[in-house]
XYZ file of C-alpha atoms in Angstrom:
139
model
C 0.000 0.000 0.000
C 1.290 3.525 -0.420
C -0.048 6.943 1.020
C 0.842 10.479 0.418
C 0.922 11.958 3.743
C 1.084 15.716 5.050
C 1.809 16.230 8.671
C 5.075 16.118 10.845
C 8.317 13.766 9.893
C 11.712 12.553 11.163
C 14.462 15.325 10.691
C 17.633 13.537 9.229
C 19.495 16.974 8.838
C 20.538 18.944 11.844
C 16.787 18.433 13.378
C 15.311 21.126 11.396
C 11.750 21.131 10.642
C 9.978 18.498 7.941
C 8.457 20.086 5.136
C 5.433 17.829 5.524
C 5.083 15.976 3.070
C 6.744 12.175 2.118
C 5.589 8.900 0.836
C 5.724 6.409 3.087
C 5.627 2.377 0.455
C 4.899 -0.530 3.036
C 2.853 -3.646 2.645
C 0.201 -4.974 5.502
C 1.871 -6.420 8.807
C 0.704 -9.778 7.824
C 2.823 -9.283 4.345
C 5.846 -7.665 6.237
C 5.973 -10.675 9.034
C 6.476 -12.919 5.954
C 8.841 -10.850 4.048
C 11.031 -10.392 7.506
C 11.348 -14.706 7.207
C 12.682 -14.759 3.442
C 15.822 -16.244 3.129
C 18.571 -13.705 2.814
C 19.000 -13.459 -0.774
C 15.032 -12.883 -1.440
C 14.747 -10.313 0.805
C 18.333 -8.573 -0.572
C 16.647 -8.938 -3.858
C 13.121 -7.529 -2.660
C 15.677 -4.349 -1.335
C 17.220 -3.587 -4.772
C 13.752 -3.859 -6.278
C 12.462 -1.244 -3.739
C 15.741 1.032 -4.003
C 15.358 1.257 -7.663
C 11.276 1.975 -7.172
C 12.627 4.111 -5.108
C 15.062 5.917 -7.305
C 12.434 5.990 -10.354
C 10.331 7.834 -7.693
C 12.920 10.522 -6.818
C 13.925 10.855 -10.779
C 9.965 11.477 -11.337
C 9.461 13.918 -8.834
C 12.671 15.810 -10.021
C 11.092 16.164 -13.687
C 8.056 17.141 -12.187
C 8.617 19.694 -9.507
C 8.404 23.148 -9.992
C 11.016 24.960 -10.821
C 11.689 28.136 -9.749
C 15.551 28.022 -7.585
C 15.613 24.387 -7.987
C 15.627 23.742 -4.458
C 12.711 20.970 -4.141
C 14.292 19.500 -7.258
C 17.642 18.894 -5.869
C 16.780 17.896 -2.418
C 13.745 15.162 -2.809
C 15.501 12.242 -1.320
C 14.790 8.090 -0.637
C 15.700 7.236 2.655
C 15.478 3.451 3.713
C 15.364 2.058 7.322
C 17.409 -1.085 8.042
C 16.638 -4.054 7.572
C 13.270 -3.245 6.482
C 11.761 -3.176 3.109
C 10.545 0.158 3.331
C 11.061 3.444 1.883
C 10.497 6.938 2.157
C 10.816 9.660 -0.506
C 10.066 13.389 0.440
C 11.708 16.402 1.553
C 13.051 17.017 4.910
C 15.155 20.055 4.869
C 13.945 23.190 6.963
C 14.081 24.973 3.826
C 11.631 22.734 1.820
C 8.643 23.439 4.022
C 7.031 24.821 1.136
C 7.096 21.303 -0.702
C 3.796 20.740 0.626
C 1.781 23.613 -0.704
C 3.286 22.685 -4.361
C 1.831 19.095 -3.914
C -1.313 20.032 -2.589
C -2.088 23.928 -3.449
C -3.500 26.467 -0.994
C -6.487 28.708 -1.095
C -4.159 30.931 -3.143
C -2.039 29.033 -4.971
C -3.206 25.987 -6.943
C -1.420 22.101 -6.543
C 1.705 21.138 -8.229
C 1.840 17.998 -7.260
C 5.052 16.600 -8.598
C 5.309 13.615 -5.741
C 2.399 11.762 -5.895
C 1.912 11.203 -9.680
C 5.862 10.024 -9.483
C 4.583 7.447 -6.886
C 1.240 6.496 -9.027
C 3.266 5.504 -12.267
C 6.302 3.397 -10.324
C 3.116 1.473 -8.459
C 2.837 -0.464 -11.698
C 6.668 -1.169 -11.969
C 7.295 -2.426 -8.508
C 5.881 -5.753 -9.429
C 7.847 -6.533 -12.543
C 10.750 -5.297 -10.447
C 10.352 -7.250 -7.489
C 9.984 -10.635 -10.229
C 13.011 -9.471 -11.873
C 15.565 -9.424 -8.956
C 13.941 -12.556 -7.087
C 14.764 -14.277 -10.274
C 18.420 -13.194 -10.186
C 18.698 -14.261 -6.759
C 17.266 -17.609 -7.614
C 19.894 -18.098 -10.298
């Protein structure tokens, strides 16, 4: 399952404040208990499936975003948490706070969204992906 989500996040950079916005990819608990019991190779295989998701994500959302100093385009980032097969894409730097009123508008100021239609065409991928490296690894 994945879900756009605006509200608070972690702060990987000097504790600065999240710009509100990431994309949080993660299957139901049922679906994650299994994957944490995959041999070692499958789930190292699932992981480069998911970091190249991943990366098609970020690559999107860079020829998507706005453009105006380049800021949100440069510093949309993956970030993975170990030994989990999870990722998050989003912004995170104090200075990106404004990352959520391009995805989403304001009264003002219609939505940009740049994110979320990244994360809607690599949904279809991720399978194929996923098939392709479990292969390898069966090889």
């Amino acid at each position: 399952m994945a879900r756009r989500r605006s509200g608070g996040g972690r702060h990987p950079r000097g504790g600065g404040r999240s710009s509100g916005i990431t994309v949080t990819v993660h299957g139901l608990p049922e679906l994650q208990q299994k994957l944490e019991q995959l041999p070692t190779e499958v789930r190292a295989a699932c992981f480069r499936a998911l970091k190249e998701s991943a990366g098609a994500i970020v690559d999107g959302t860079k020829g998507r975003v706005k453009v105006d100093s380049a800021n949100l385009q440069g510093s949309v980032k993956a970030r993975f948490e170990n030994s989990k097969l999870r990722a998050e894409i989003g912004w995170w730097d104090r200075d990106d706070r404004y990352a959520v009123w391009q995805e989403f508008g304001t009264r003002k100021m219609p939505a940009n969204p740049s994110l979320g239609p990244s994360l809607e065409e690599e949904k279809k991928r991720l399978p194929d992906r996923l098939k392709r490296e479990i292969r390898k690894a069966a090889q």
